[in-house]
Amino acid sequence: MTDFETIAYQTPAPGVVRIALNRPDKRNAQNTRLLYELDGAFRRAAEDDSVKVVILAANGPHFSAGHDLSEDDRLGNMADFDSVGLWCGYACEGAEGHMGFEKEVYLGFSERWRNFAKPTLAEVQGKCIAGGLMLVWPCDIIMAADNAEFCDNTVNMGICGAEFFNHPWELGVRKAKEFLFTAETFSAVEAHRLGMVNHVIPLAELQAATLALAVRIAAKPMFALKLLKEAVNTAQDNQGRVNAMKTSFALHQLSHSHNMELYGIRADPSFLRDSGFAAKNPRFAKAK
């Protein structure tokens, strides 16, 4: 995949690739095409031996509003893409098709990008909500503008957290619970205090500061960088992250099934109404 519709692929310095989400009119909400194109861009960077560091950024005022809930027929659209995982089953009825979809494009992609061999830096400005966290948390280093805000509001939808459930490792157990229970927003400064963000940068300087750090890292031996990343990721996995992620993903699917049984949709309809989302999207307007 070399031509992209929803992202921009740039080489701002030798050894450095900058991949930018490019749906600013949608606040970089993630539809299926964007996620597959992002995975294609990571694959392109992985296969290019001249690339040593990847920056994940976003065009426009906000990094990402999360999943694009207005996307029509997500499961039917899967015929347009080549799966990278082997779960599949997107055309199956009931929970099976939806679980297959989320296992592929949400949990599956986030895990793939977290295990991408080369160092990755997230460059975050504005709002980064729920699914947006699933893009920045797989990155090795997070650079945040001083206007960045982070939120997982999935509890408002009757869902127990985003699919890539890295919250306890990013925030610590106590703050992870507060973050999830309240659906409140953390500022860049608070995220930095908690250790989730490496640096808080004035918005006007964010891109330059991120690139400068990427260039410093790109000057190091590539194989050593890969081995260092592997060592740190393995240390985290040995704390139980992988098994915890599998359990939380299963509970996430139970949330969807519960909402389907009660309301006929996969999220609590009060959120869709109160947020004004249902009024703008007729397919949700009749939710119970």
mmCIF file of C-alpha atoms in Angstrom:
data_model
loop_
_atom_site.group_PDB
_atom_site.id
_atom_site.type_symbol
_atom_site.label_atom_id
_atom_site.label_comp_id
_atom_site.label_asym_id
_atom_site.label_seq_id
_atom_site.Cartn_x
_atom_site.Cartn_y
_atom_site.Cartn_z
ATOM 1 C CA MET A 1 0.000 0.000 0.000
ATOM 2 C CA THR A 2 1.801 3.129 -1.209
ATOM 3 C CA ASP A 3 -1.020 5.584 -1.946
ATOM 4 C CA PHE A 4 -2.990 6.783 1.064
ATOM 5 C CA GLU A 5 -6.298 8.637 1.302
ATOM 6 C CA THR A 6 -6.552 9.195 5.052
ATOM 7 C CA ILE A 7 -2.941 9.601 6.179
ATOM 8 C CA ALA A 8 0.152 11.485 5.019
ATOM 9 C CA TYR A 9 3.484 9.658 4.776
ATOM 10 C CA GLN A 10 6.517 11.959 4.926
ATOM 11 C CA THR A 11 10.284 11.769 5.420
ATOM 12 C CA PRO A 12 11.212 14.944 7.320
ATOM 13 C CA ALA A 13 14.791 13.854 8.072
ATOM 14 C CA PRO A 14 17.156 11.032 7.128
ATOM 15 C CA GLY A 15 16.090 7.846 8.872
ATOM 16 C CA VAL A 16 12.832 9.384 10.140
ATOM 17 C CA VAL A 17 9.306 8.853 8.805
ATOM 18 C CA ARG A 18 6.357 10.974 9.911
ATOM 19 C CA ILE A 19 2.940 9.338 9.519
ATOM 20 C CA ALA A 20 0.107 11.830 10.036
ATOM 21 C CA LEU A 21 -3.595 11.066 10.394
ATOM 22 C CA ASN A 22 -5.248 13.195 7.738
ATOM 23 C CA ARG A 23 -8.972 13.481 8.419
ATOM 24 C CA PRO A 24 -8.928 16.874 10.152
ATOM 25 C CA ASP A 25 -12.512 17.669 9.107
ATOM 26 C CA LYS A 26 -13.575 14.560 11.095
ATOM 27 C CA ARG A 27 -11.205 15.358 13.968
ATOM 28 C CA ASN A 28 -9.224 12.354 12.736
ATOM 29 C CA ALA A 29 -11.935 9.927 13.760
ATOM 30 C CA GLN A 30 -10.760 6.458 12.779
ATOM 31 C CA ASN A 31 -12.739 4.693 10.099
ATOM 32 C CA THR A 32 -11.699 1.282 8.819
ATOM 33 C CA ARG A 33 -9.794 2.709 5.858
ATOM 34 C CA LEU A 34 -7.690 4.959 8.069
ATOM 35 C CA LEU A 35 -6.716 2.062 10.323
ATOM 36 C CA TYR A 36 -5.743 -0.202 7.424
ATOM 37 C CA GLU A 37 -3.807 2.615 5.785
ATOM 38 C CA LEU A 38 -2.040 3.325 9.047
ATOM 39 C CA ASP A 39 -1.093 -0.342 9.314
ATOM 40 C CA GLY A 40 0.106 -0.226 5.707
ATOM 41 C CA ALA A 41 2.248 2.801 6.500
ATOM 42 C CA PHE A 42 3.830 1.037 9.483
ATOM 43 C CA ARG A 43 4.528 -1.979 7.281
ATOM 44 C CA ARG A 44 6.110 0.268 4.652
ATOM 45 C CA ALA A 45 8.337 1.846 7.306
ATOM 46 C CA ALA A 46 9.206 -1.589 8.725
ATOM 47 C CA GLU A 47 10.286 -2.929 5.345
ATOM 48 C CA ASP A 48 12.403 0.144 4.521
ATOM 49 C CA ASP A 49 15.815 -0.450 6.093
ATOM 50 C CA SER A 50 16.666 3.236 5.770
ATOM 51 C CA VAL A 51 13.906 4.083 8.281
ATOM 52 C CA LYS A 52 15.049 3.984 11.905
ATOM 53 C CA VAL A 53 12.354 5.981 13.738
ATOM 54 C CA VAL A 54 8.646 6.629 13.093
ATOM 55 C CA ILE A 55 6.677 9.638 14.290
ATOM 56 C CA LEU A 56 2.900 9.198 14.543
ATOM 57 C CA ALA A 57 1.182 12.578 14.268
ATOM 58 C CA ALA A 58 -2.132 14.082 13.151
ATOM 59 C CA ASN A 59 -3.097 17.012 10.945
ATOM 60 C CA GLY A 60 -5.547 19.576 12.252
ATOM 61 C CA PRO A 61 -6.311 20.879 15.754
ATOM 62 C CA HIS A 62 -6.983 17.494 17.376
ATOM 63 C CA PHE A 63 -5.077 14.232 17.381
ATOM 64 C CA SER A 64 -8.123 11.949 17.262
ATOM 65 C CA ALA A 65 -11.743 11.875 18.389
ATOM 66 C CA GLY A 66 -11.548 8.065 18.526
ATOM 67 C CA HIS A 67 -13.489 5.532 16.474
ATOM 68 C CA ASP A 68 -15.722 6.912 13.732
ATOM 69 C CA LEU A 69 -19.108 5.728 15.004
ATOM 70 C CA SER A 70 -20.877 7.138 11.950
ATOM 71 C CA GLU A 71 -19.154 4.719 9.566
ATOM 72 C CA ASP A 72 -21.820 2.765 7.687
ATOM 73 C CA ASP A 73 -21.632 -1.039 7.537
ATOM 74 C CA ARG A 74 -18.194 -1.557 9.041
ATOM 75 C CA LEU A 75 -18.480 -5.339 8.766
ATOM 76 C CA GLY A 76 -19.638 -5.229 5.163
ATOM 77 C CA ASN A 77 -16.769 -2.922 4.288
ATOM 78 C CA MET A 78 -14.230 -5.529 5.400
ATOM 79 C CA ALA A 79 -14.412 -7.113 1.958
ATOM 80 C CA ASP A 80 -12.453 -4.074 0.729
ATOM 81 C CA PHE A 81 -9.409 -4.913 2.870
ATOM 82 C CA ASP A 82 -6.952 -7.766 3.266
ATOM 83 C CA SER A 83 -6.986 -9.028 6.859
ATOM 84 C CA VAL A 84 -3.679 -9.142 8.675
ATOM 85 C CA GLY A 85 -4.985 -11.395 11.454
ATOM 86 C CA LEU A 86 -6.495 -14.858 11.126
ATOM 87 C CA TRP A 87 -9.585 -14.532 13.337
ATOM 88 C CA CYS A 88 -11.800 -13.118 10.539
ATOM 89 C CA GLY A 89 -15.488 -14.169 10.524
ATOM 90 C CA TYR A 90 -16.711 -10.624 9.773
ATOM 91 C CA ALA A 91 -19.811 -11.848 7.938
ATOM 92 C CA CYS A 92 -20.911 -14.074 10.824
ATOM 93 C CA GLU A 93 -24.059 -13.175 12.734
ATOM 94 C CA GLY A 94 -24.368 -12.153 16.375
ATOM 95 C CA ALA A 95 -21.340 -11.254 18.446
ATOM 96 C CA GLU A 96 -19.009 -13.330 16.258
ATOM 97 C CA GLY A 97 -18.682 -10.881 13.378
ATOM 98 C CA HIS A 98 -18.292 -7.827 15.601
ATOM 99 C CA MET A 99 -15.738 -9.519 17.824
ATOM 100 C CA GLY A 100 -13.772 -10.563 14.759
ATOM 101 C CA PHE A 101 -13.803 -6.972 13.493
ATOM 102 C CA GLU A 102 -12.595 -5.501 16.794
ATOM 103 C CA LYS A 103 -10.004 -8.224 17.228
ATOM 104 C CA GLU A 104 -8.627 -7.300 13.814
ATOM 105 C CA VAL A 105 -8.743 -3.511 13.530
ATOM 106 C CA TYR A 106 -8.726 -2.387 17.178
ATOM 107 C CA LEU A 107 -6.912 -4.755 19.527
ATOM 108 C CA GLY A 108 -5.028 -6.483 16.708
ATOM 109 C CA PHE A 109 -3.654 -3.343 15.089
ATOM 110 C CA SER A 110 -2.747 -1.698 18.391
ATOM 111 C CA GLU A 111 -0.779 -4.777 19.461
ATOM 112 C CA ARG A 112 0.969 -4.946 16.077
ATOM 113 C CA TRP A 113 2.023 -1.307 16.333
ATOM 114 C CA ARG A 114 3.110 -1.718 19.941
ATOM 115 C CA ASN A 115 5.403 -4.553 18.780
ATOM 116 C CA PHE A 116 6.671 -2.673 15.703
ATOM 117 C CA ALA A 117 10.417 -3.245 15.948
ATOM 118 C CA LYS A 118 11.639 0.320 15.426
ATOM 119 C CA PRO A 119 11.260 3.201 17.916
ATOM 120 C CA THR A 120 8.030 5.189 17.593
ATOM 121 C CA LEU A 121 7.135 8.652 18.866
ATOM 122 C CA ALA A 122 3.570 9.950 19.191
ATOM 123 C CA GLU A 123 3.084 13.676 18.551
ATOM 124 C CA VAL A 124 -0.206 14.677 20.206
ATOM 125 C CA GLN A 125 -2.130 17.945 20.165
ATOM 126 C CA GLY A 126 -5.684 18.808 21.129
ATOM 127 C CA LYS A 127 -8.069 16.047 22.070
ATOM 128 C CA CYS A 128 -7.112 12.386 22.171
ATOM 129 C CA ILE A 129 -10.220 10.395 23.055
ATOM 130 C CA ALA A 130 -10.724 6.634 23.638
ATOM 131 C CA GLY A 131 -9.708 5.142 20.279
ATOM 132 C CA GLY A 132 -7.108 7.904 20.028
ATOM 133 C CA LEU A 133 -5.401 6.430 23.074
ATOM 134 C CA MET A 134 -5.177 3.144 21.178
ATOM 135 C CA LEU A 135 -2.923 4.887 18.658
ATOM 136 C CA VAL A 136 -0.618 6.758 21.037
ATOM 137 C CA TRP A 137 -0.242 4.126 23.773
ATOM 138 C CA PRO A 138 1.417 1.593 21.444
ATOM 139 C CA CYS A 139 4.122 4.214 20.750
ATOM 140 C CA ASP A 140 7.355 4.150 22.716
ATOM 141 C CA ILE A 141 7.509 7.875 23.511
ATOM 142 C CA ILE A 142 4.644 10.378 23.756
ATOM 143 C CA MET A 143 5.275 14.056 23.060
ATOM 144 C CA ALA A 144 2.271 16.175 24.011
ATOM 145 C CA ALA A 145 1.436 19.760 23.200
ATOM 146 C CA ASP A 146 0.495 21.913 26.172
ATOM 147 C CA ASN A 147 -3.123 21.907 24.895
ATOM 148 C CA ALA A 148 -3.380 18.107 24.681
ATOM 149 C CA GLU A 149 -6.221 16.398 26.551
ATOM 150 C CA PHE A 150 -6.733 12.676 27.129
ATOM 151 C CA CYS A 151 -10.016 10.885 27.858
ATOM 152 C CA ASP A 152 -11.559 7.434 27.747
ATOM 153 C CA ASN A 153 -15.307 8.068 27.796
ATOM 154 C CA THR A 154 -16.388 4.516 26.967
ATOM 155 C CA VAL A 155 -18.085 4.046 30.359
ATOM 156 C CA ASN A 156 -20.637 6.634 29.201
ATOM 157 C CA MET A 157 -21.501 4.230 26.383
ATOM 158 C CA GLY A 158 -21.951 1.335 28.807
ATOM 159 C CA ILE A 159 -18.624 -0.201 27.760
ATOM 160 C CA CYS A 160 -15.778 -1.195 30.078
ATOM 161 C CA GLY A 161 -12.899 0.671 28.493
ATOM 162 C CA ALA A 162 -11.289 0.860 25.063
ATOM 163 C CA GLU A 163 -10.282 -2.371 23.331
ATOM 164 C CA PHE A 164 -6.530 -1.833 23.868
ATOM 165 C CA PHE A 165 -6.739 -1.869 27.665
ATOM 166 C CA ASN A 166 -3.317 -0.502 28.586
ATOM 167 C CA HIS A 167 -4.683 1.882 31.220
ATOM 168 C CA PRO A 168 -3.093 0.289 34.343
ATOM 169 C CA TRP A 169 0.357 0.322 32.731
ATOM 170 C CA GLU A 170 0.020 3.893 31.494
ATOM 171 C CA LEU A 171 -1.481 5.486 34.613
ATOM 172 C CA GLY A 172 -1.070 3.095 37.523
ATOM 173 C CA VAL A 173 -3.968 1.162 39.024
ATOM 174 C CA ARG A 174 -5.502 3.940 41.173
ATOM 175 C CA LYS A 175 -5.481 6.618 38.496
ATOM 176 C CA ALA A 176 -6.574 4.129 35.844
ATOM 177 C CA LYS A 177 -9.703 3.419 37.874
ATOM 178 C CA GLU A 178 -10.450 7.121 38.351
ATOM 179 C CA PHE A 179 -9.782 7.802 34.662
ATOM 180 C CA LEU A 180 -12.193 5.036 33.625
ATOM 181 C CA PHE A 181 -14.881 5.433 36.308
ATOM 182 C CA THR A 182 -15.336 9.174 35.747
ATOM 183 C CA ALA A 183 -14.604 9.520 32.012
ATOM 184 C CA GLU A 184 -12.995 12.838 32.911
ATOM 185 C CA THR A 185 -10.258 14.476 30.876
ATOM 186 C CA PHE A 186 -6.600 14.543 31.907
ATOM 187 C CA SER A 187 -4.459 17.464 30.781
ATOM 188 C CA ALA A 188 -1.037 16.998 29.224
ATOM 189 C CA VAL A 189 0.531 18.224 32.471
ATOM 190 C CA GLU A 190 -1.377 15.643 34.532
ATOM 191 C CA ALA A 191 -0.534 12.893 32.040
ATOM 192 C CA HIS A 192 3.126 13.884 32.304
ATOM 193 C CA ARG A 193 2.974 13.787 36.108
ATOM 194 C CA LEU A 194 1.566 10.262 35.934
ATOM 195 C CA GLY A 195 4.317 9.129 33.568
ATOM 196 C CA MET A 196 2.075 8.568 30.540
ATOM 197 C CA VAL A 197 3.633 11.455 28.608
ATOM 198 C CA ASN A 198 7.386 11.973 28.212
ATOM 199 C CA HIS A 199 7.415 15.709 27.456
ATOM 200 C CA VAL A 200 4.925 18.590 27.371
ATOM 201 C CA ILE A 201 5.803 21.110 24.660
ATOM 202 C CA PRO A 202 4.257 24.453 23.629
ATOM 203 C CA LEU A 203 1.957 23.729 20.711
ATOM 204 C CA ALA A 204 3.919 25.906 18.286
ATOM 205 C CA GLU A 205 7.095 23.937 19.064
ATOM 206 C CA LEU A 206 5.641 20.408 19.190
ATOM 207 C CA GLN A 207 6.491 19.250 15.684
ATOM 208 C CA ALA A 208 10.053 20.580 15.793
ATOM 209 C CA ALA A 209 10.724 19.143 19.252
ATOM 210 C CA THR A 210 9.391 15.723 18.266
ATOM 211 C CA LEU A 211 11.479 15.665 15.117
ATOM 212 C CA ALA A 212 14.593 16.736 17.040
ATOM 213 C CA LEU A 213 14.187 13.830 19.457
ATOM 214 C CA ALA A 214 13.530 11.424 16.576
ATOM 215 C CA VAL A 215 16.723 12.561 14.861
ATOM 216 C CA ARG A 216 18.717 12.016 18.071
ATOM 217 C CA ILE A 217 17.369 8.468 18.345
ATOM 218 C CA ALA A 218 17.938 7.773 14.636
ATOM 219 C CA ALA A 219 21.655 8.433 15.148
ATOM 220 C CA LYS A 220 21.928 5.264 17.262
ATOM 221 C CA PRO A 221 22.650 1.758 15.893
ATOM 222 C CA MET A 222 19.428 0.278 14.523
ATOM 223 C CA PHE A 223 19.867 -3.261 15.817
ATOM 224 C CA ALA A 224 20.623 -1.998 19.324
ATOM 225 C CA LEU A 225 17.450 0.119 19.252
ATOM 226 C CA LYS A 226 15.381 -2.890 18.208
ATOM 227 C CA LEU A 227 16.854 -5.044 20.972
ATOM 228 C CA LEU A 228 16.293 -2.358 23.599
ATOM 229 C CA LYS A 229 12.655 -2.035 22.605
ATOM 230 C CA GLU A 230 12.230 -5.807 22.684
ATOM 231 C CA ALA A 231 13.765 -5.970 26.161
ATOM 232 C CA VAL A 232 11.540 -3.270 27.664
ATOM 233 C CA ASN A 233 8.376 -4.629 26.031
ATOM 234 C CA THR A 234 9.170 -8.114 27.306
ATOM 235 C CA ALA A 235 9.656 -6.782 30.824
ATOM 236 C CA GLN A 236 6.204 -5.194 30.666
ATOM 237 C CA ASP A 237 4.627 -8.339 29.217
ATOM 238 C CA ASN A 238 6.130 -10.417 32.020
ATOM 239 C CA GLN A 239 4.099 -8.291 34.453
ATOM 240 C CA GLY A 240 0.970 -9.910 33.011
ATOM 241 C CA ARG A 241 0.004 -7.304 30.421
ATOM 242 C CA VAL A 242 -0.844 -9.796 27.653
ATOM 243 C CA ASN A 243 -3.193 -11.945 29.741
ATOM 244 C CA ALA A 244 -4.824 -8.856 31.256
ATOM 245 C CA MET A 245 -5.381 -7.469 27.762
ATOM 246 C CA LYS A 246 -7.105 -10.679 26.655
ATOM 247 C CA THR A 247 -9.413 -10.632 29.668
ATOM 248 C CA SER A 248 -10.333 -6.967 29.277
ATOM 249 C CA PHE A 249 -11.040 -7.481 25.568
ATOM 250 C CA ALA A 250 -13.430 -10.335 26.391
ATOM 251 C CA LEU A 251 -15.196 -8.124 28.957
ATOM 252 C CA HIS A 252 -15.399 -5.364 26.358
ATOM 253 C CA GLN A 253 -17.227 -7.789 24.060
ATOM 254 C CA LEU A 254 -19.580 -8.720 26.917
ATOM 255 C CA SER A 255 -20.411 -5.013 27.272
ATOM 256 C CA HIS A 256 -21.427 -4.879 23.612
ATOM 257 C CA SER A 257 -23.543 -8.026 23.909
ATOM 258 C CA HIS A 258 -25.244 -6.712 27.049
ATOM 259 C CA ASN A 259 -26.149 -3.453 25.303
ATOM 260 C CA MET A 260 -27.435 -5.355 22.278
ATOM 261 C CA GLU A 261 -29.697 -7.445 24.500
ATOM 262 C CA LEU A 262 -31.042 -4.434 26.385
ATOM 263 C CA TYR A 263 -31.174 -1.750 23.703
ATOM 264 C CA GLY A 264 -30.654 -3.390 20.322
ATOM 265 C CA ILE A 265 -27.395 -1.475 19.744
ATOM 266 C CA ARG A 266 -23.843 -2.011 20.960
ATOM 267 C CA ALA A 267 -23.691 1.098 23.166
ATOM 268 C CA ASP A 268 -25.974 2.596 25.803
ATOM 269 C CA PRO A 269 -28.375 4.830 23.837
ATOM 270 C CA SER A 270 -28.399 7.554 26.506
ATOM 271 C CA PHE A 271 -24.849 8.485 25.491
ATOM 272 C CA LEU A 272 -25.836 8.705 21.831
ATOM 273 C CA ARG A 273 -28.787 10.934 22.659
ATOM 274 C CA ASP A 274 -27.105 13.134 25.265
ATOM 275 C CA SER A 275 -24.062 13.719 23.087
ATOM 276 C CA GLY A 276 -26.239 14.698 20.118
ATOM 277 C CA PHE A 277 -24.713 11.899 18.084
ATOM 278 C CA ALA A 278 -28.002 10.083 17.422
ATOM 279 C CA ALA A 279 -29.615 13.209 15.986
ATOM 280 C CA LYS A 280 -26.853 13.482 13.402
ATOM 281 C CA ASN A 281 -26.892 9.758 12.560
ATOM 282 C CA PRO A 282 -30.309 8.369 11.599
ATOM 283 C CA ARG A 283 -29.284 4.743 12.100
ATOM 284 C CA PHE A 284 -28.967 5.416 15.851
ATOM 285 C CA ALA A 285 -31.981 7.706 16.175
ATOM 286 C CA LYS A 286 -34.427 4.885 17.006
ATOM 287 C CA ALA A 287 -32.309 3.395 19.762
ATOM 288 C CA LYS A 288 -34.442 2.390 22.741
#
